[in-house]
CSV table of C-alpha atoms in Angstrom, one decimal:
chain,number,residue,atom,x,y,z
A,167,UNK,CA,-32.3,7.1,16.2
A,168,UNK,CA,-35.5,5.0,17.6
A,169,UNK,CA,-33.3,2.3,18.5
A,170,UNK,CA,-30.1,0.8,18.8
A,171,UNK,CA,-28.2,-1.7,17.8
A,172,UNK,CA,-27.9,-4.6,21.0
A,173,UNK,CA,-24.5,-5.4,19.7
A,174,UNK,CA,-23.5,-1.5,19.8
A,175,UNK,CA,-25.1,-0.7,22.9
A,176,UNK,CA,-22.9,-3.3,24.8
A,177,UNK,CA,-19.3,-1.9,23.6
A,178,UNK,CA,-20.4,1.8,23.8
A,179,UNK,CA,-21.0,0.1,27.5
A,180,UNK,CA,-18.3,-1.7,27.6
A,181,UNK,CA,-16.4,1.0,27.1
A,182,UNK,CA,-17.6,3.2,29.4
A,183,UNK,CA,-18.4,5.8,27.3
A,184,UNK,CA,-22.0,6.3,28.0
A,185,UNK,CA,-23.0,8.2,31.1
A,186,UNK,CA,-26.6,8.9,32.3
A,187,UNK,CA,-27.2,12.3,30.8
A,188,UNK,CA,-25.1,11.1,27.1
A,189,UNK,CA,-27.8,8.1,27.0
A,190,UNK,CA,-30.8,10.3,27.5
A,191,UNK,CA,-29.9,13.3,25.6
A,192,UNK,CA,-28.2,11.0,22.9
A,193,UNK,CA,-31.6,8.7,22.6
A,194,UNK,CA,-28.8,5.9,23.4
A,195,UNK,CA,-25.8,6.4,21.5
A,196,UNK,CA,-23.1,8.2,23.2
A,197,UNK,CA,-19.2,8.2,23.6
A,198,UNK,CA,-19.5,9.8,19.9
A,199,UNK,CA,-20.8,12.1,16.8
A,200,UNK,CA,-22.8,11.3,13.8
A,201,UNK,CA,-24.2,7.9,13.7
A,202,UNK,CA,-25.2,6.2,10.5
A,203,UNK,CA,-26.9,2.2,9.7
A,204,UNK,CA,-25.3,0.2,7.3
A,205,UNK,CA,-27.1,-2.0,5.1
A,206,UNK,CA,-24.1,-3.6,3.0
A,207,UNK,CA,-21.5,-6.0,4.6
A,208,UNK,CA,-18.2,-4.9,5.2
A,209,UNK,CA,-15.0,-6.3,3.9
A,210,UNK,CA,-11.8,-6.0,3.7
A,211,UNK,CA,-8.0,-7.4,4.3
A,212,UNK,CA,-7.4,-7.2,7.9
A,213,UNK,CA,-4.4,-5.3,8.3
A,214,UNK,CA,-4.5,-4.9,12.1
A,215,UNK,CA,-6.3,-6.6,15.4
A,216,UNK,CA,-6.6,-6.8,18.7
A,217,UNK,CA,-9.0,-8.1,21.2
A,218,UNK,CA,-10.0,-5.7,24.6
A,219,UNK,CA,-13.3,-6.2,27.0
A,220,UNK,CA,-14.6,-9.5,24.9
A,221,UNK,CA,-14.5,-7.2,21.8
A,222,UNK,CA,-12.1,-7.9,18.2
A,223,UNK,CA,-11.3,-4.4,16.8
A,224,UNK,CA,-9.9,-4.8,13.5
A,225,UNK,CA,-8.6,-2.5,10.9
A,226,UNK,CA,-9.9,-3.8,7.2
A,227,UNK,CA,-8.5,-2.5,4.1
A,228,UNK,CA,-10.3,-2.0,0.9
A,229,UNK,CA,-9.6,0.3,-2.0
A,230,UNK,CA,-6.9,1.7,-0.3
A,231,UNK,CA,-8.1,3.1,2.5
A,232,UNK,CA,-8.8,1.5,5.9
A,233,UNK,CA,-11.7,1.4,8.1
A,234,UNK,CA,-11.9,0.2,11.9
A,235,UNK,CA,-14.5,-2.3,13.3
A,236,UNK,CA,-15.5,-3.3,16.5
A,237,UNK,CA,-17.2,-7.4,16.8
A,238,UNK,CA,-17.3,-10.2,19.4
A,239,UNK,CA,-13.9,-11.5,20.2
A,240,UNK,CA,-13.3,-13.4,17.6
A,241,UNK,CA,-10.0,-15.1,16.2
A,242,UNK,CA,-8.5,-13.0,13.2
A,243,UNK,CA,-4.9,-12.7,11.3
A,244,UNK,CA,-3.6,-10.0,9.8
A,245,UNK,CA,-3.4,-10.7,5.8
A,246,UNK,CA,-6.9,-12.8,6.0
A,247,UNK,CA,-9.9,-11.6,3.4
A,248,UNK,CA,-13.2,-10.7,6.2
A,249,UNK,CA,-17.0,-9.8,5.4
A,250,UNK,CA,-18.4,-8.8,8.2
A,251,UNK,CA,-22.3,-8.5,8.7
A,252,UNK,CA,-24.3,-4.9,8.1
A,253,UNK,CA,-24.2,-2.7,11.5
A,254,UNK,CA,-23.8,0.8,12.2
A,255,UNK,CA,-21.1,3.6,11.6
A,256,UNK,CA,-20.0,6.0,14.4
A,257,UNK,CA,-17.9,9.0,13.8
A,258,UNK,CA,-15.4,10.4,16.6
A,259,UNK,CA,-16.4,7.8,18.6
A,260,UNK,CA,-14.1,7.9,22.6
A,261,UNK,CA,-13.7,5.1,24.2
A,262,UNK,CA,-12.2,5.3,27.7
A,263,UNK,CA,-11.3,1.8,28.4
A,264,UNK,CA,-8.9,2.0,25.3
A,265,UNK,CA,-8.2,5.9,26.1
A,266,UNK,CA,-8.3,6.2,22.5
A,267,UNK,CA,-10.9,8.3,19.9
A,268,UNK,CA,-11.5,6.6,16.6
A,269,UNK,CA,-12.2,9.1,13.7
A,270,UNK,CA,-15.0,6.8,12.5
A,271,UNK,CA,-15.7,2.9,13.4
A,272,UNK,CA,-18.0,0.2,12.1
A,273,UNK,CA,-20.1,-1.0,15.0
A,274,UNK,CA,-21.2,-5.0,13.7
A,275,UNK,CA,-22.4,-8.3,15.1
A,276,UNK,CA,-19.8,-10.1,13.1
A,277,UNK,CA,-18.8,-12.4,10.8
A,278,UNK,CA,-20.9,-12.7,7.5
A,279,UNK,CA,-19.2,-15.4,6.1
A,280,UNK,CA,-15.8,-17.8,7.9
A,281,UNK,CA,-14.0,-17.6,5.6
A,282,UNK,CA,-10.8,-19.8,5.1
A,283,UNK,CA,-7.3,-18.1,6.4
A,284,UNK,CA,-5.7,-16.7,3.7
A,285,UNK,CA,-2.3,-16.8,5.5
A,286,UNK,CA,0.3,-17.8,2.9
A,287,UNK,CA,-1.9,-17.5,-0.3
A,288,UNK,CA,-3.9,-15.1,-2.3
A,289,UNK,CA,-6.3,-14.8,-5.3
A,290,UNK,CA,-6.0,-16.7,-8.0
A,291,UNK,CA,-4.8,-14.7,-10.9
A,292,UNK,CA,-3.9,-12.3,-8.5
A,293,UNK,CA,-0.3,-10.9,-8.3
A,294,UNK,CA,0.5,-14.7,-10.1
A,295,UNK,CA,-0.3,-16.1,-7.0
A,296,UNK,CA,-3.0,-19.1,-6.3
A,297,UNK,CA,-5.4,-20.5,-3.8
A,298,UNK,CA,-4.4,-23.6,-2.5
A,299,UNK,CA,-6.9,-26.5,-2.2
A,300,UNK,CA,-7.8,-26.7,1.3
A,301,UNK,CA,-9.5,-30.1,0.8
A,302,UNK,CA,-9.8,-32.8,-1.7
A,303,UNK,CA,-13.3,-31.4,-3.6
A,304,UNK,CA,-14.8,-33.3,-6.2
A,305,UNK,CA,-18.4,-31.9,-8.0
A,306,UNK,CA,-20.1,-33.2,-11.1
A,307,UNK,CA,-20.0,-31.0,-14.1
A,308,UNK,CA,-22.5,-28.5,-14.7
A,309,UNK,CA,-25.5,-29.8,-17.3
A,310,UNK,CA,-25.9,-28.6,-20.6
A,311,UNK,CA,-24.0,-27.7,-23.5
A,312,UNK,CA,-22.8,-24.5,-21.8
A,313,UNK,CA,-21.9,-26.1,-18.7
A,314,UNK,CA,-18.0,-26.4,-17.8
A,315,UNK,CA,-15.6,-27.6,-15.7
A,316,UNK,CA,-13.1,-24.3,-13.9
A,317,UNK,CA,-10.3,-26.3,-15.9
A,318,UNK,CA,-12.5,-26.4,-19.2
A,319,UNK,CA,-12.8,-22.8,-18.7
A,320,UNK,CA,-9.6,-21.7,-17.8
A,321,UNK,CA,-8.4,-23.9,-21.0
A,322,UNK,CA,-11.1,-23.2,-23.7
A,323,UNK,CA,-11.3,-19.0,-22.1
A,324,UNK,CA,-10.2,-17.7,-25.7
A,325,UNK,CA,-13.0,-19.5,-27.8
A,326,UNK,CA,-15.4,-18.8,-24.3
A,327,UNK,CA,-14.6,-15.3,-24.1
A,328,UNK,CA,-18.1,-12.9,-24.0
A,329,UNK,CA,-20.2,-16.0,-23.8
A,330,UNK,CA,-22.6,-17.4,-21.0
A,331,UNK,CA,-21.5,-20.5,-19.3
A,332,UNK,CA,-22.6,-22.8,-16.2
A,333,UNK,CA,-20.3,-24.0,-14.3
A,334,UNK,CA,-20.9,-25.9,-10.8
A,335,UNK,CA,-18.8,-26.2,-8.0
A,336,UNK,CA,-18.2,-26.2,-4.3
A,337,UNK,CA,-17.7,-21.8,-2.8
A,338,UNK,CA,-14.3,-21.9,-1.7
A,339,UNK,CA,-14.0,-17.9,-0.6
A,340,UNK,CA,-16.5,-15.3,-0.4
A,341,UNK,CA,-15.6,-11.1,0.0
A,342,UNK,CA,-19.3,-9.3,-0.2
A,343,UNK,CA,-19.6,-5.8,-0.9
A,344,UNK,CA,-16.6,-4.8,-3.3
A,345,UNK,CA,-16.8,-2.4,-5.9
A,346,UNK,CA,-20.6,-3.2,-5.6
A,347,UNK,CA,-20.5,-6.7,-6.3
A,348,UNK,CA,-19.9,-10.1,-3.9
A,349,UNK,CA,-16.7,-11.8,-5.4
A,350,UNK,CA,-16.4,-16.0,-5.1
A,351,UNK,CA,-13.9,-18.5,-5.6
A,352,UNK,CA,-15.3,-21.4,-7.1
A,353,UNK,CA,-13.2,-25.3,-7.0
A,354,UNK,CA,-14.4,-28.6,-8.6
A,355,UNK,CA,-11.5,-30.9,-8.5
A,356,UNK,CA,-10.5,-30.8,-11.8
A,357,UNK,CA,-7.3,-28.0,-12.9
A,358,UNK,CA,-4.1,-27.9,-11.9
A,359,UNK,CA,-3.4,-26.0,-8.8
A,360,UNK,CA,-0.1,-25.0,-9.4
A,361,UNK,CA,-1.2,-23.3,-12.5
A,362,UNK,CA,-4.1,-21.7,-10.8
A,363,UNK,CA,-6.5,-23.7,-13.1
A,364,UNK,CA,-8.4,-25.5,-10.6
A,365,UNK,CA,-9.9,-21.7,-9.2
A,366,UNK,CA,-12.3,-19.9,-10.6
A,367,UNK,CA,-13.3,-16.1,-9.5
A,368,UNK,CA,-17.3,-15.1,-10.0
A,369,UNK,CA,-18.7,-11.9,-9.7
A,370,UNK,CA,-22.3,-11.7,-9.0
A,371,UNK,CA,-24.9,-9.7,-6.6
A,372,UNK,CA,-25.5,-13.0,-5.3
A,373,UNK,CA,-24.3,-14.5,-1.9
A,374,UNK,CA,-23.5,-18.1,-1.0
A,375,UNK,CA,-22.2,-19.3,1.7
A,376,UNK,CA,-19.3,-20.8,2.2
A,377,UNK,CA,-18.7,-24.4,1.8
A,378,UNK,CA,-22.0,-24.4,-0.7
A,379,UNK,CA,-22.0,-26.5,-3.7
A,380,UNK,CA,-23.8,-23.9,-6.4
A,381,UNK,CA,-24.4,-23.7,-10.2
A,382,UNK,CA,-23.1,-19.8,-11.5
A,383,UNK,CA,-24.3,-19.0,-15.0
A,384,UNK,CA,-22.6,-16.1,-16.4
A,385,UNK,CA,-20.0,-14.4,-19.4
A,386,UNK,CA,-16.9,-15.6,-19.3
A,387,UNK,CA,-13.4,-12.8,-19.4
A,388,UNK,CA,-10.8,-13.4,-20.1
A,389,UNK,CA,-7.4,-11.8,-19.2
A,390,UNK,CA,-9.6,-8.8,-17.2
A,391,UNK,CA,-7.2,-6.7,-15.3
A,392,UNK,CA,-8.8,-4.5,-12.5
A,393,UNK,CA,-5.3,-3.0,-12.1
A,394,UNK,CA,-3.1,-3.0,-8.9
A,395,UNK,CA,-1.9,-6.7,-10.2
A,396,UNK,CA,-5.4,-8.1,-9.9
A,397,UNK,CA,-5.5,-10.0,-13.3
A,398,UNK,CA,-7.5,-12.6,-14.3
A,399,UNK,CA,-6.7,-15.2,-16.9
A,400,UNK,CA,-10.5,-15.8,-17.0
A,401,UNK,CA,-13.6,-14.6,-14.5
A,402,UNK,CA,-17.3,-15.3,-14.7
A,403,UNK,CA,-19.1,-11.6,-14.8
A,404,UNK,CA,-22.3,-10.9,-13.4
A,405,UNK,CA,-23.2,-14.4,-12.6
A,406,UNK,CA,-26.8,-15.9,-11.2
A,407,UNK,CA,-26.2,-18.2,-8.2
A,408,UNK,CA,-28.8,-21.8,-8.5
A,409,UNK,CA,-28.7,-24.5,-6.1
């Protein structure tokens, strides 16, 4: 490696796993094996957490399988949806402040998006549970004769379904980096929340942030099922993100 990380350099510090002769012989990474950069976000359901030295090490779990990550402290809950920002991978990496040797843990600066808690909700269309509106949102319909409300979609998705759409609203959640693709929840105002209507998931290779107020153009689905009781009454596929 011909440099390192600053972010990674501190906790391998902080844990006081680095000695003189591990540093020089190491070229600056030591207290572990193979080292590897990371040029995708991470993300993930956090399934455990716990804060040690001014550091967050959390436990994400995506695809069924879990990975550790090390950031600054910051405030998580188990349950919530995380993206954290690109860093670097370290296998069989010891660190004697927590006496403990992790078989491989992503080293990153942290948070790539704040997202909302997800404490008490999940994915609309997911496991026929909904996202709840955390505010009152209201965003002017999309122009054109493709351009839709979420309602409008959710109600016209069997006449819709293969076609390209706009619709624009306000980016409600954001999880980067699954199966390849950045997934959003999209809100308006219009839909009925206890119905799941007023949300709207997006796939696209395009990332947002949250809060934004964006235009997606894409083919509507409807009824896709991804399996594990992910099923969508109707999701926008390989959307373009415009401002």
């Amino acid at each position: 490696m011909k440099y390192v990380n600053a972010f990674v350099l501190m906790i391998l510090l902080a844990s006081q796993s680095i000695d003189a002769h591990a540093f020089g012989s190491m070229g600056g990474m030591g207290g572990g094996g193979a080292v590897s950069v990371q040029s995708t976000p991470l993300a993930g359901k956090v399934v455990e957490t716990f804060n040690s030295g001014g550091y967050t090490y959390v436990s994400l779990e995506r695809d069924g399988k879990t990975v550790w990550a090390a950031i600054p402290e910051t405030s998580l809950e188990v349950g919530r949806e995380v993206t954290l920002k690109p860093g670097m991978e370290m296998q069989q990496f010891f660190s004697k402040a927590l006496n403990r040797t992790f078989d491989s843990i992503y080293f990153s600066e942290g948070m790539a998006t704040q997202a909302a808690s997800t404490k008490g909700k999940s994915s609309a269309g997911s496991k026929g549970g909904v996202v709840t509106p955390a505010e009152k949102i209201s965003v002017e319909k999309a122009a054109g004769a493709n351009g839709f409300t979420v309602a409008e979609l959710h109600g016209n998705r069997e006449t819709l379904d293969g076609k390209t759409i706009s619709v624009r609203a306000k980016v409600t959640k954001v999880s980067a980096g699954i199966m390849g693709k950045n997934w959003l929840h999209l809100q308006d105002g219009s839909g009925d929340s206890s119905k799941g209507s007023h949300d709207l998931t997006v796939t696209t290779q395009d990332l947002p942030a949250l809060g934004e107020v964006v235009t997606i153009t894409g083919t509507l689905r409807k009824d896709k099922d991804f399996g594990g009781g992910y099923r969508y009454d109707a999701i926008v596929e390989d959307g373009t993100v415009s401002h």
